[in-house]
XYZ file of N, CA and C in Angstrom:
447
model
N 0.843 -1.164 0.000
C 0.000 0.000 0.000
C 0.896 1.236 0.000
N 0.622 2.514 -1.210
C 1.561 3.173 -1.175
C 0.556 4.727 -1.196
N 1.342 5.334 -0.658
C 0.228 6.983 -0.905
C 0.300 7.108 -2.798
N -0.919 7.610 -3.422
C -1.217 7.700 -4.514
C -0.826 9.016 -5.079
N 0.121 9.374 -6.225
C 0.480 10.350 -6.987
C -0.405 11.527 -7.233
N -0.094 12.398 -7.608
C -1.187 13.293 -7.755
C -0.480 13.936 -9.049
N -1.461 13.701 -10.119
C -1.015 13.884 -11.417
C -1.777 15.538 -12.128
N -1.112 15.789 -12.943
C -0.777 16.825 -13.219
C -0.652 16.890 -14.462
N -1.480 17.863 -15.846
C -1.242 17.360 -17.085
C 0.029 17.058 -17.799
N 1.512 17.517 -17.286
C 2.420 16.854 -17.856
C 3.392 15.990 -16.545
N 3.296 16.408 -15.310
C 4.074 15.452 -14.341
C 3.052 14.774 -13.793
N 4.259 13.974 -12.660
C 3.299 13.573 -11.862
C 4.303 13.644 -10.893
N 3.456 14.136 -9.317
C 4.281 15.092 -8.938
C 4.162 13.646 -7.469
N 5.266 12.573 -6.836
C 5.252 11.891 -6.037
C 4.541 12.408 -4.633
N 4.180 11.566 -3.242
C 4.544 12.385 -1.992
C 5.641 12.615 -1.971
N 6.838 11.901 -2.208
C 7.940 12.125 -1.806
C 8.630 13.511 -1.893
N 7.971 13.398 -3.341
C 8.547 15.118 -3.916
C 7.748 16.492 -3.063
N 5.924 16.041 -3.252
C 5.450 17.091 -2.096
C 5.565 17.429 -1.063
N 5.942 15.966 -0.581
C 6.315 16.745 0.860
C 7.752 17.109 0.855
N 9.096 16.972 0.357
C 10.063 17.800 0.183
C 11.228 17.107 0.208
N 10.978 15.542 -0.353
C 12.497 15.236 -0.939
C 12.843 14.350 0.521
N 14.592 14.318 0.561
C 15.040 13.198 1.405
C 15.247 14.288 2.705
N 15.465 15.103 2.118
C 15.442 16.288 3.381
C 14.327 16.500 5.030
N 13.245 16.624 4.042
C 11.801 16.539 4.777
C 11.341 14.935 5.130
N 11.782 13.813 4.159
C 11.239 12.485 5.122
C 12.489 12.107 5.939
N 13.521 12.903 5.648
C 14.648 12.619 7.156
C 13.630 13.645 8.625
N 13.857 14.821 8.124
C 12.632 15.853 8.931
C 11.337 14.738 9.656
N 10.791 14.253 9.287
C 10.055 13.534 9.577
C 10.067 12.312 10.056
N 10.696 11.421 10.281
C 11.353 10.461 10.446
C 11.750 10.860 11.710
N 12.473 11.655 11.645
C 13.198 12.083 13.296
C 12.360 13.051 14.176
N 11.157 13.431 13.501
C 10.202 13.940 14.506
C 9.640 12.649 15.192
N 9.174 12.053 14.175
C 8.542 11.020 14.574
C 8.962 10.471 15.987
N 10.075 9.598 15.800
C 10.678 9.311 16.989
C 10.924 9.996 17.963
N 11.392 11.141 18.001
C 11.478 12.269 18.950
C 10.372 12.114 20.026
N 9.130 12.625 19.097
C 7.748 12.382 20.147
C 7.343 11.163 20.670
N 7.990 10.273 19.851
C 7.519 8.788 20.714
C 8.520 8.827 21.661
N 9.487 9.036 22.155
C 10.627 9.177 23.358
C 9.839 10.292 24.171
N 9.185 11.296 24.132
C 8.806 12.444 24.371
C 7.802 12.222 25.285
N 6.383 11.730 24.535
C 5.294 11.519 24.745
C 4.987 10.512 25.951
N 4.410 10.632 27.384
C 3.933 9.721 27.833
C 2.758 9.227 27.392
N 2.194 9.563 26.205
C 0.667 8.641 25.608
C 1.656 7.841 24.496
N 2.592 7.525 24.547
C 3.075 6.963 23.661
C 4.234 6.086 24.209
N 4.048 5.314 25.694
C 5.112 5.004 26.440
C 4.945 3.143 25.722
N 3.519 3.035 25.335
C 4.116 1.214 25.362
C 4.635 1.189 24.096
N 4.332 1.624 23.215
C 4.993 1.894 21.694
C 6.186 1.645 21.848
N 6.919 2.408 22.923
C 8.226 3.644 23.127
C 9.104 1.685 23.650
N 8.029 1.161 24.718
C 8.769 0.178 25.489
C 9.431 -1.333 24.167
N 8.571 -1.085 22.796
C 8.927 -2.382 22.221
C 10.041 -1.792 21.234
N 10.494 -0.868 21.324
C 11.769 -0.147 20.911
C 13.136 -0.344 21.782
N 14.038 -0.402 21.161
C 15.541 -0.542 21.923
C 15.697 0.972 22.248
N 16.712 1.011 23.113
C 17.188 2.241 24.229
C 17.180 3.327 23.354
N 18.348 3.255 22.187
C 18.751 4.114 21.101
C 17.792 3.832 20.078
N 17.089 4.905 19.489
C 16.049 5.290 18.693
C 16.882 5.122 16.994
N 18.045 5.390 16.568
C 18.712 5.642 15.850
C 18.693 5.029 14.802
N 18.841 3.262 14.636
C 18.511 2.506 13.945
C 16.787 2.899 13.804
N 16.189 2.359 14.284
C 14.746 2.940 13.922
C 14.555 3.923 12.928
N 14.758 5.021 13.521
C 14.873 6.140 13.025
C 15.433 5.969 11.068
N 16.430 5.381 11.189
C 17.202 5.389 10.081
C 16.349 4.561 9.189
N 15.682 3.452 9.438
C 14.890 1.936 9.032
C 13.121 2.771 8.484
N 13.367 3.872 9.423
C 11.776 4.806 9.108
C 11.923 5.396 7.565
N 13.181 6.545 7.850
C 13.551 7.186 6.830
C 13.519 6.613 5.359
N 14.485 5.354 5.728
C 15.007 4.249 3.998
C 13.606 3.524 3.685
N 12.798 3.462 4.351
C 11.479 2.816 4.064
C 10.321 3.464 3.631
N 10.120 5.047 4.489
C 9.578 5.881 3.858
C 10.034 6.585 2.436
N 10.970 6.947 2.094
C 11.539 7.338 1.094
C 10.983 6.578 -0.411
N 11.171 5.001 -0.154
C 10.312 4.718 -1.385
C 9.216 4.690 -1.454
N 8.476 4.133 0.194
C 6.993 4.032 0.318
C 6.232 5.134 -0.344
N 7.060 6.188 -0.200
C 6.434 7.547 -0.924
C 7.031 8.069 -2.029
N 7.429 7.533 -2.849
C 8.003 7.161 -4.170
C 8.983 7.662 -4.873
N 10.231 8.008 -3.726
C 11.493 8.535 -3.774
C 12.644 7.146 -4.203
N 13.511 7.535 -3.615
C 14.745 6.219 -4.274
C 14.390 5.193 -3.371
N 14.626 4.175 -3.300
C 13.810 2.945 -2.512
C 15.215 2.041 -1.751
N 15.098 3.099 -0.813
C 16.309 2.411 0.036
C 16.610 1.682 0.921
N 15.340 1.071 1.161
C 15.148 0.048 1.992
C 15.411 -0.845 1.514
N 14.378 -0.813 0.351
C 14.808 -2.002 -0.279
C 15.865 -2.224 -1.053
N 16.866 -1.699 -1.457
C 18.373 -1.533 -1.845
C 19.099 -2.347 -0.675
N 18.602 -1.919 0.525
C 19.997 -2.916 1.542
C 18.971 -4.295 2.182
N 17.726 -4.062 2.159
C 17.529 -5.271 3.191
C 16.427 -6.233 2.146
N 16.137 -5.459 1.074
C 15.003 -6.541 0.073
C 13.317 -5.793 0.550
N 12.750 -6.457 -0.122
C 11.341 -5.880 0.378
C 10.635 -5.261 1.612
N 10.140 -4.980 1.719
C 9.764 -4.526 3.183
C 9.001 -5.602 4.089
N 8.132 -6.033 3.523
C 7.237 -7.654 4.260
C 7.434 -6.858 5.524
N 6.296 -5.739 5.677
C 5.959 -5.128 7.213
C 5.510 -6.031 7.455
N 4.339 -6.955 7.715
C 3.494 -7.846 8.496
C 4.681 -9.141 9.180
N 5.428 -9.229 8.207
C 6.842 -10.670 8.571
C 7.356 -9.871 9.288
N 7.898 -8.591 9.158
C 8.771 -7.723 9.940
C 8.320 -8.124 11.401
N 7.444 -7.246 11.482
C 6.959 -6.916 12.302
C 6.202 -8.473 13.167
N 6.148 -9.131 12.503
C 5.153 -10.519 13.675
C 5.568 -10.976 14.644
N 7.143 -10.784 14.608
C 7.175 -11.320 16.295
C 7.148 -10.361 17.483
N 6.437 -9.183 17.015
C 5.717 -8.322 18.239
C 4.720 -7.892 18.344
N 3.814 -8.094 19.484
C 2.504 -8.123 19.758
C 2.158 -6.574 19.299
N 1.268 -6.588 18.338
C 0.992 -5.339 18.003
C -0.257 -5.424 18.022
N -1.644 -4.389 18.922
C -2.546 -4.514 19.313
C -3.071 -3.035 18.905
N -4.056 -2.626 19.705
C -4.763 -1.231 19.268
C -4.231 0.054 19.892
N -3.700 -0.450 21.364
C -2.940 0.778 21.755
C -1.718 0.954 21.056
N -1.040 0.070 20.935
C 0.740 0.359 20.008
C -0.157 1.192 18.464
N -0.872 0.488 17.738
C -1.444 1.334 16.828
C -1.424 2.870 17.091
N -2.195 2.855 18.431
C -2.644 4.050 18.537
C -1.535 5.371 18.976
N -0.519 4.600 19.618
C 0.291 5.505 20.002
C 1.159 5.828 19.014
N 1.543 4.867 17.885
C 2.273 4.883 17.115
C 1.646 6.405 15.821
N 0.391 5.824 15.902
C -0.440 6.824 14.554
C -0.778 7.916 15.597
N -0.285 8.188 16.769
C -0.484 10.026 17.726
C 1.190 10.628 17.154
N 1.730 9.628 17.372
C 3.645 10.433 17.263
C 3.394 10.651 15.429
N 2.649 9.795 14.501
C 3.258 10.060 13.075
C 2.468 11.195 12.588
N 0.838 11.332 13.566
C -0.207 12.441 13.164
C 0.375 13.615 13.963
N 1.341 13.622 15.089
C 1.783 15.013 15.398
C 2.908 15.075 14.164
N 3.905 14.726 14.028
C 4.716 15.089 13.122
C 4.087 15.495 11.747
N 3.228 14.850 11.052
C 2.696 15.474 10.040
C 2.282 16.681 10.173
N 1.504 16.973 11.291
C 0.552 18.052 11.686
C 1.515 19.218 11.957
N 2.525 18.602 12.333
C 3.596 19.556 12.782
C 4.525 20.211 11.197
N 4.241 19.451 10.246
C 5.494 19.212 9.228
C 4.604 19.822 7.900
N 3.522 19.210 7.491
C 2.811 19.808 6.598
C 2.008 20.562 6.390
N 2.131 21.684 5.780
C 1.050 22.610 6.239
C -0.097 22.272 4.907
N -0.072 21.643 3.976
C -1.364 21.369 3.195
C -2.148 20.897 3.814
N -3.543 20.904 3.973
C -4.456 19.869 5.006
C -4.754 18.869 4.402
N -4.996 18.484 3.129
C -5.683 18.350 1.997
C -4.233 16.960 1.889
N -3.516 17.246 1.891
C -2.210 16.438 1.297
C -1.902 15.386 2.951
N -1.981 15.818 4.119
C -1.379 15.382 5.076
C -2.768 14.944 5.711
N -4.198 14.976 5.745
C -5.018 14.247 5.962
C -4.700 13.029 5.032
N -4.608 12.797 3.882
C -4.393 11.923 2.719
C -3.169 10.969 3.518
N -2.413 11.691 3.600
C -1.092 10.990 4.554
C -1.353 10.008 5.958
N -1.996 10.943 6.171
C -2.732 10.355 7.601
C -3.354 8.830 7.179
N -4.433 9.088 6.577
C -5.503 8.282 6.284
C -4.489 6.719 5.868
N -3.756 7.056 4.727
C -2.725 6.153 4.061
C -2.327 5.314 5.377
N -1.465 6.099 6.383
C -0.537 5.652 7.672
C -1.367 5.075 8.384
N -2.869 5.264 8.857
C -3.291 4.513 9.252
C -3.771 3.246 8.735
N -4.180 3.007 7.684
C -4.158 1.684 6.998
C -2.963 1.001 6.932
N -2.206 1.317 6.814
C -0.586 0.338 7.166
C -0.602 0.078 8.435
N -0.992 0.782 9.262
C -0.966 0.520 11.266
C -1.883 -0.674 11.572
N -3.237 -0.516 10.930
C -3.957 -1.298 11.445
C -3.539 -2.695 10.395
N -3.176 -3.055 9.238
C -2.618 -3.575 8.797
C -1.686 -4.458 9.043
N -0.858 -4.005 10.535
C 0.119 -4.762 11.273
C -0.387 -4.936 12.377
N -1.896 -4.760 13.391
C -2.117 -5.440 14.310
C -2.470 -6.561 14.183
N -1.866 -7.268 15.068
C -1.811 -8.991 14.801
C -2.171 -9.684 16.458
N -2.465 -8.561 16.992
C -3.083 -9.136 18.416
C -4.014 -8.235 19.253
N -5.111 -9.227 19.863
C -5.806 -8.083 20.552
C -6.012 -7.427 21.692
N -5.064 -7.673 22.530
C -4.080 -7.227 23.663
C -2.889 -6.074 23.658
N -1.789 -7.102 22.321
C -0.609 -5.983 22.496
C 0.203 -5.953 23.501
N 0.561 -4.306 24.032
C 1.484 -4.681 25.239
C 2.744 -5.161 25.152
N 3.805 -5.054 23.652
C 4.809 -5.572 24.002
C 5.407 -6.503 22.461
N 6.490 -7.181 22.716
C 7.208 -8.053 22.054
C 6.386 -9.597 22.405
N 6.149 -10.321 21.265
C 5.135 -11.764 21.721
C 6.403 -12.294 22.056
N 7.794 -12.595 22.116
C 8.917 -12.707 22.742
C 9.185 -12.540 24.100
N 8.723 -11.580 24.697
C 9.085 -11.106 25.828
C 9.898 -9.676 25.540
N 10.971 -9.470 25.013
C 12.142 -8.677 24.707
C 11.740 -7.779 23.615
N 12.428 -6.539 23.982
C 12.458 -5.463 22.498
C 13.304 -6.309 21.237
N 12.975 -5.488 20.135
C 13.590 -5.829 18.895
C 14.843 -5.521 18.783
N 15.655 -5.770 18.221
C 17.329 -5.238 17.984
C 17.468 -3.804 17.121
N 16.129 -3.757 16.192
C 16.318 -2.274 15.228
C 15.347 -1.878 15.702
């Protein structure tokens, strides 16, 4: 699932490009995380994360970049994305959803000023969120332990 182009009689103009290149989904990327470290409505999210945000952070950026139809650098070093495989060996429920889509809807809110373009964004991000709940509890790593990235 990818945010949809918005065409134009001779371009077609990506998100990647509207919202502003590698510049602005680095910008974003590192808001993101910021507020999930930040935020106490965003503490169990925060708990299935390792200490250092950094890798994350970096894994957000190279993933968003193509997701929104810039150079695709995720998939350049690690192969496809397979969020749902990624992501299955941690309990992901409605609160991690929820805290996760408060830190990516402040950063947008914070980052884009089109309404029109970053509701669209929104809407997109939440269908990928709920997309990866795979439990109806949550609360954590189905492991026990945070992830390594």
């Amino acid at each position: 699932m990818t945010p949809s182009s918005i065409e134009t009689p001779a371009t077609v103009t990506t998100p990647y490009d509207q919202l502003g290149g590698a510049a602005a989904v680095q910008q974003l990327s590192h808001r993101f995380y910021e507020l999930m470290d930040e935020l106490p409505e965003a503490y169990t999210v925060r708990q299935m994360h390792p200490d250092s945000l950094q890798n994350s952070e970096d894994n957000l950026f190279e993933f968003l970049s193509g997701w929104l139809g810039g150079p695709a650098l995720y998939s350049a070093k690690k192969g496809h994305p397979r969020l749902r495989m990624r992501h299955a060996p941690y309990a992901i429920g409605m609160v991690e959803r929820d805290e996760w889509m408060l830190c990516m809807t402040q950063a947008l809110t914070e980052q884009v000023a089109d309404v029109a373009f970053r509701d669209r964004l929104i809407e997109t991000f939440a269908h990928m969120a709920n997309h990866l709940v795979n439990t109806q509890s949550g609360h954590g790593c189905a492991a026990g332990h945070r992830p390594a990235s």
